[in-house]
Amino acid sequence: MNIVLLGAPGSGKGTMAQKLAVELNIPQISTGDIFRKNLREETPLGIQIKNIMASGQLVPDEITIEIVKNRLAEPDCANGYILDGFPRSLVQAAALDTFQNIDIAVNLDVDEEAIVARLSGRRFCPDCNGTFHVSTLNGANVCPACGGKLIVREDDTEATVRNRLAVYNKTTLPLVEYYTEQGKIATVDGNGSIAEVYARVISLLKK
Ligand code: AP5
Ligand code: MG
Ligand code: ZN
């Protein structure tokens, strides 16, 4: 199954994608994770996008589309994949439709207060891309999955979060209508615990 996860920053796309990838045995393709890896490794792409990411703007469509197109052509995507954070503009969505068939776009709908609470407590593991929340770590600063050192994402500052939400509302939210018109949208209540939201998502996908 070829799945797109839609939702605001902090709506839980990465959290759900990681669990779905294990259960459905298909890869999670996170453009954010790909870009952050390039930042850390200071590749030419990483240097080019550093300021864009830090301010919460979108990386240019041409760059992003090319990366995703190449990634989806790899053999591990042959039986399906979960797109986490792509597409996030109408240009990206239209481009995706020229080289892939999407089965479903799951839209995680979360209240704004919950989003702020989630992002302000997020911890990220650069070693395995694991995403956690301080409230579940009992004060530890190591990744429960791989033992790596957890960090706070550079774009989780208050000003950048505000900008990311504004960019989402302006540029990404129109994708809900785009996939509705294609008859592919499935909106899920993304409020509640991780287990509750995951149960909603998986029951929808297994229908
Ligand atoms: P990206 O990495 O995609 O960030 P984002 O869309 O802002 O989304 P987040 O990763 O912040 O949130 P999420 O929905 O994955 O939530 P998470 O599961 O972590 O993009 C970063 C940047 O890269 C962009 O700003 C842009 O510059 C660039 N970029 C990426 N893709 C691009 C594209 N296609 N085009 C152009 N530029 C692009 O959860 C958040 C927190 O909440 C965690 O702490 C988690 O533990 C917790 N949590 C999750 N679910 C629950 C729950 N149900 N209950 C309680 N806590 C929960
Ligand atoms: Mg994410
Ligand atoms: Zn880890």
Short mmCIF file of C-alpha atoms and ligand atoms in Angstrom, two decimals:
data_model
loop_
_atom_site.label_atom_id
_atom_site.label_comp_id
_atom_site.label_asym_id
_atom_site.label_seq_id
_atom_site.Cartn_x
_atom_site.Cartn_y
_atom_site.Cartn_z
CA MET A 1 0.00 0.00 0.00
CA ASN A 2 1.28 3.47 -0.92
CA ILE A 3 0.38 5.76 1.97
CA VAL A 4 0.72 9.52 2.42
CA LEU A 5 0.58 10.92 5.96
CA LEU A 6 -0.73 14.46 6.15
CA GLY A 7 -0.91 16.65 9.22
CA ALA A 8 0.46 19.75 10.88
CA PRO A 9 3.93 19.84 12.46
CA GLY A 10 3.70 17.78 15.65
CA SER A 11 0.52 15.98 14.61
CA GLY A 12 2.31 12.64 14.97
CA LYS A 13 3.22 11.76 11.37
CA GLY A 14 6.66 10.44 12.32
CA THR A 15 5.36 8.60 15.37
CA MET A 16 2.63 6.85 13.38
CA ALA A 17 4.89 6.19 10.38
CA GLN A 18 7.44 4.39 12.54
CA LYS A 19 4.83 2.08 14.02
CA LEU A 20 3.15 1.46 10.66
CA ALA A 21 6.47 0.66 9.01
CA VAL A 22 7.04 -2.15 11.50
CA GLU A 23 3.52 -3.53 11.37
CA LEU A 24 3.05 -3.31 7.58
CA ASN A 25 6.70 -4.11 6.80
CA ILE A 26 7.11 -1.21 4.37
CA PRO A 27 9.58 1.70 4.67
CA GLN A 28 8.90 5.09 6.23
CA ILE A 29 10.12 7.82 3.89
CA SER A 30 10.53 11.03 5.88
CA THR A 31 11.81 13.99 3.89
CA GLY A 32 12.49 15.79 7.19
CA ASP A 33 14.75 12.92 8.34
CA ILE A 34 16.53 12.89 4.96
CA PHE A 35 17.16 16.64 5.18
CA ARG A 36 18.32 16.46 8.83
CA LYS A 37 20.82 13.72 7.92
CA ASN A 38 22.25 16.00 5.22
CA LEU A 39 22.46 18.85 7.73
CA ARG A 40 24.37 16.73 10.25
CA GLU A 41 26.74 15.40 7.62
CA GLU A 42 27.22 18.90 6.15
CA THR A 43 26.70 17.65 2.59
CA PRO A 44 26.34 20.27 -0.19
CA LEU A 45 22.55 19.84 0.12
CA GLY A 46 22.78 20.19 3.91
CA ILE A 47 24.69 23.46 3.61
CA GLN A 48 22.20 24.75 1.02
CA ILE A 49 19.12 24.04 3.19
CA LYS A 50 20.48 24.92 6.65
CA ASN A 51 18.86 28.35 6.92
CA ILE A 52 15.63 27.23 5.28
CA MET A 53 15.15 24.43 7.82
CA ALA A 54 16.15 26.58 10.79
CA SER A 55 13.52 29.17 9.89
CA GLY A 56 10.78 26.61 9.21
CA GLN A 57 10.39 27.42 5.52
CA LEU A 58 10.03 24.68 2.91
CA VAL A 59 12.99 23.35 0.94
CA PRO A 60 12.39 24.20 -2.76
CA ASP A 61 9.99 21.84 -4.55
CA GLU A 62 12.43 20.83 -7.34
CA ILE A 63 15.02 19.61 -4.83
CA THR A 64 12.49 17.76 -2.69
CA ILE A 65 10.69 16.11 -5.59
CA GLU A 66 13.94 14.81 -7.08
CA ILE A 67 14.99 13.26 -3.76
CA VAL A 68 11.66 11.54 -3.24
CA LYS A 69 11.47 10.32 -6.83
CA ASN A 70 14.86 8.64 -6.49
CA ARG A 71 14.09 7.22 -3.06
CA LEU A 72 10.78 5.67 -4.18
CA ALA A 73 12.55 3.98 -7.09
CA GLU A 74 14.63 1.89 -4.66
CA PRO A 75 13.68 -1.80 -4.37
CA ASP A 76 12.47 -1.64 -0.75
CA CYS A 77 9.57 0.59 -1.90
CA ALA A 78 8.27 -1.94 -4.42
CA ASN A 79 5.63 -3.33 -2.04
CA GLY A 80 4.54 0.04 -0.66
CA TYR A 81 5.76 2.84 1.56
CA ILE A 82 4.67 5.48 4.02
CA LEU A 83 5.40 9.05 2.98
CA ASP A 84 5.93 11.17 6.11
CA GLY A 85 6.19 14.88 5.33
CA PHE A 86 5.84 14.65 1.56
CA PRO A 87 4.03 16.02 -0.39
CA ARG A 88 3.53 19.34 1.37
CA SER A 89 2.65 21.65 -1.52
CA LEU A 90 0.30 21.30 -4.48
CA VAL A 91 3.31 21.27 -6.82
CA GLN A 92 4.80 18.32 -4.93
CA ALA A 93 1.48 16.43 -4.89
CA ALA A 94 0.98 16.89 -8.64
CA ALA A 95 4.56 15.79 -9.33
CA LEU A 96 4.12 12.69 -7.16
CA ASP A 97 1.08 11.71 -9.21
CA THR A 98 3.21 11.64 -12.35
CA PHE A 99 5.49 8.86 -11.07
CA GLN A 100 3.53 7.01 -8.34
CA ASN A 101 0.01 5.84 -7.52
CA ILE A 102 -1.04 6.83 -4.03
CA ASP A 103 -3.67 4.60 -2.41
CA ILE A 104 -4.64 6.69 0.59
CA ALA A 105 -3.81 10.00 2.28
CA VAL A 106 -4.28 9.78 6.04
CA ASN A 107 -4.83 13.20 7.55
CA LEU A 108 -4.00 13.46 11.27
CA ASP A 109 -6.21 16.14 12.74
CA VAL A 110 -4.90 17.50 16.07
CA ASP A 111 -5.90 20.50 18.22
CA GLU A 112 -3.41 23.35 18.28
CA GLU A 113 -2.80 23.24 22.08
CA ALA A 114 -1.87 19.56 21.81
CA ILE A 115 0.56 20.37 18.98
CA VAL A 116 2.37 22.99 21.03
CA ALA A 117 2.62 20.62 24.01
CA ARG A 118 3.94 17.81 21.83
CA LEU A 119 6.58 19.86 20.02
CA SER A 120 7.85 21.65 23.11
CA GLY A 121 8.62 18.27 24.72
CA ARG A 122 9.88 16.36 21.71
CA ARG A 123 13.24 14.57 21.82
CA PHE A 124 14.86 13.16 18.70
CA CYS A 125 17.43 10.37 18.23
CA PRO A 126 19.81 11.20 15.33
CA ASP A 127 21.08 7.60 15.33
CA CYS A 128 17.78 5.82 14.56
CA ASN A 129 15.42 8.77 13.82
CA GLY A 130 13.34 7.75 16.84
CA THR A 131 10.95 10.39 18.15
CA PHE A 132 9.96 10.58 21.82
CA HIS A 133 8.40 12.93 24.32
CA VAL A 134 10.02 14.04 27.60
CA SER A 135 6.91 13.02 29.49
CA THR A 136 7.62 9.35 28.72
CA LEU A 137 11.40 9.30 29.26
CA ASN A 138 11.55 9.43 33.09
CA GLY A 139 14.33 11.99 32.96
CA ALA A 140 16.60 9.85 30.79
CA ASN A 141 18.40 11.42 27.85
CA VAL A 142 19.15 8.24 25.92
CA CYS A 143 17.10 6.69 23.15
CA PRO A 144 14.89 3.84 24.47
CA ALA A 145 15.20 2.13 21.07
CA CYS A 146 18.96 2.22 20.38
CA GLY A 147 20.74 3.89 23.31
CA GLY A 148 21.78 6.95 21.24
CA LYS A 149 21.95 10.41 22.77
CA LEU A 150 18.67 12.31 22.41
CA ILE A 151 18.58 15.89 21.19
CA VAL A 152 16.08 18.72 20.85
CA ARG A 153 15.43 19.44 17.17
CA GLU A 154 16.79 22.83 16.09
CA ASP A 155 13.45 23.78 14.54
CA ASP A 156 11.48 23.13 17.74
CA THR A 157 12.06 26.66 19.09
CA GLU A 158 8.92 28.69 19.70
CA ALA A 159 9.48 31.13 16.82
CA THR A 160 10.26 28.41 14.28
CA VAL A 161 7.30 26.29 15.39
CA ARG A 162 5.02 29.27 14.85
CA ASN A 163 6.46 29.74 11.37
CA ARG A 164 6.15 26.04 10.54
CA LEU A 165 2.48 26.14 11.53
CA ALA A 166 1.91 29.19 9.31
CA VAL A 167 3.65 27.52 6.36
CA TYR A 168 1.55 24.40 6.96
CA ASN A 169 -1.73 26.35 6.96
CA LYS A 170 -0.85 28.27 3.81
CA THR A 171 0.95 25.71 1.64
CA THR A 172 0.20 22.19 2.93
CA LEU A 173 -3.40 22.33 4.14
CA PRO A 174 -4.73 22.65 0.53
CA LEU A 175 -3.58 19.05 0.04
CA VAL A 176 -6.52 17.87 2.13
CA GLU A 177 -8.81 19.18 -0.58
CA TYR A 178 -6.52 17.84 -3.31
CA TYR A 179 -6.80 14.27 -1.97
CA THR A 180 -10.49 14.71 -1.13
CA GLU A 181 -11.15 15.48 -4.79
CA GLN A 182 -9.31 12.28 -5.70
CA GLY A 183 -11.45 10.33 -3.21
CA LYS A 184 -8.33 9.28 -1.29
CA ILE A 185 -8.54 11.26 1.94
CA ALA A 186 -9.12 9.62 5.31
CA THR A 187 -9.17 12.06 8.21
CA VAL A 188 -8.34 10.60 11.61
CA ASP A 189 -8.81 12.24 15.00
CA GLY A 190 -5.16 12.63 16.05
CA ASN A 191 -5.94 13.74 19.61
CA GLY A 192 -5.46 11.27 22.45
CA SER A 193 -2.64 8.91 23.35
CA ILE A 194 -0.24 7.43 20.81
CA ALA A 195 -1.89 4.02 21.28
CA GLU A 196 -5.37 5.44 20.75
CA VAL A 197 -4.43 7.31 17.59
CA TYR A 198 -2.51 4.33 16.22
CA ALA A 199 -5.50 2.04 16.76
CA ARG A 200 -7.63 4.43 14.70
CA VAL A 201 -5.08 4.61 11.90
CA ILE A 202 -4.42 0.89 11.62
CA SER A 203 -8.12 -0.06 11.70
CA LEU A 204 -8.72 2.40 8.88
CA LEU A 205 -5.88 0.96 6.78
CA LYS A 206 -6.98 -2.62 7.35
CA LYS A 207 -10.48 -1.91 6.04
P1 AP5 B 1 9.45 17.49 9.20
O1 AP5 B 1 10.57 16.77 9.85
O2 AP5 B 1 8.55 16.75 8.30
O3 AP5 B 1 8.64 18.26 10.31
P2 AP5 B 1 7.07 18.63 10.44
O4 AP5 B 1 6.18 18.39 9.30
O5 AP5 B 1 7.10 20.00 10.97
O6 AP5 B 1 6.53 17.59 11.37
P3 AP5 B 1 7.19 17.10 12.66
O7 AP5 B 1 8.25 16.11 12.36
O8 AP5 B 1 7.56 18.30 13.49
O9 AP5 B 1 5.95 16.43 13.40
P4 AP5 B 1 5.33 14.99 13.23
O10 AP5 B 1 3.97 15.14 12.65
O11 AP5 B 1 6.27 14.02 12.58
O12 AP5 B 1 5.14 14.62 14.77
P5 AP5 B 1 5.98 13.60 15.70
O13 AP5 B 1 5.59 12.20 15.39
O14 AP5 B 1 7.41 13.95 15.71
O15 AP5 B 1 10.06 18.72 8.36
C1 AP5 B 1 11.04 19.56 8.93
C2 AP5 B 1 11.50 20.60 7.91
O16 AP5 B 1 12.08 19.93 6.77
C3 AP5 B 1 10.39 21.47 7.31
O17 AP5 B 1 10.11 22.57 8.13
C4 AP5 B 1 11.03 21.86 5.96
O18 AP5 B 1 11.98 22.87 6.13
C5 AP5 B 1 11.75 20.59 5.56
N1 AP5 B 1 10.90 19.68 4.76
C6 AP5 B 1 10.50 18.42 5.09
N2 AP5 B 1 9.73 17.87 4.13
C7 AP5 B 1 9.63 18.81 3.15
C8 AP5 B 1 8.94 18.85 1.89
N3 AP5 B 1 8.19 17.81 1.47
N4 AP5 B 1 9.07 19.97 1.15
C9 AP5 B 1 9.82 21.02 1.55
N5 AP5 B 1 10.48 21.05 2.74
C10 AP5 B 1 10.38 19.96 3.53
O19 AP5 B 1 5.34 13.95 17.13
C11 AP5 B 1 5.66 15.16 17.79
C12 AP5 B 1 5.81 14.91 19.30
O20 AP5 B 1 4.56 14.51 19.85
C13 AP5 B 1 6.80 13.82 19.69
O21 AP5 B 1 7.45 14.21 20.87
C14 AP5 B 1 5.90 12.59 19.95
O22 AP5 B 1 6.48 11.71 20.89
C15 AP5 B 1 4.64 13.24 20.46
N6 AP5 B 1 3.41 12.55 20.07
C16 AP5 B 1 3.07 12.08 18.84
N7 AP5 B 1 1.84 11.56 18.85
C17 AP5 B 1 1.36 11.71 20.12
C18 AP5 B 1 0.13 11.40 20.77
N8 AP5 B 1 -0.89 10.80 20.12
N9 AP5 B 1 -0.01 11.71 22.09
C19 AP5 B 1 1.00 12.32 22.75
N10 AP5 B 1 2.18 12.64 22.20
C20 AP5 B 1 2.36 12.35 20.90
MG MG B 2 8.19 14.19 11.74
ZN ZN B 3 17.75 5.77 18.65
#
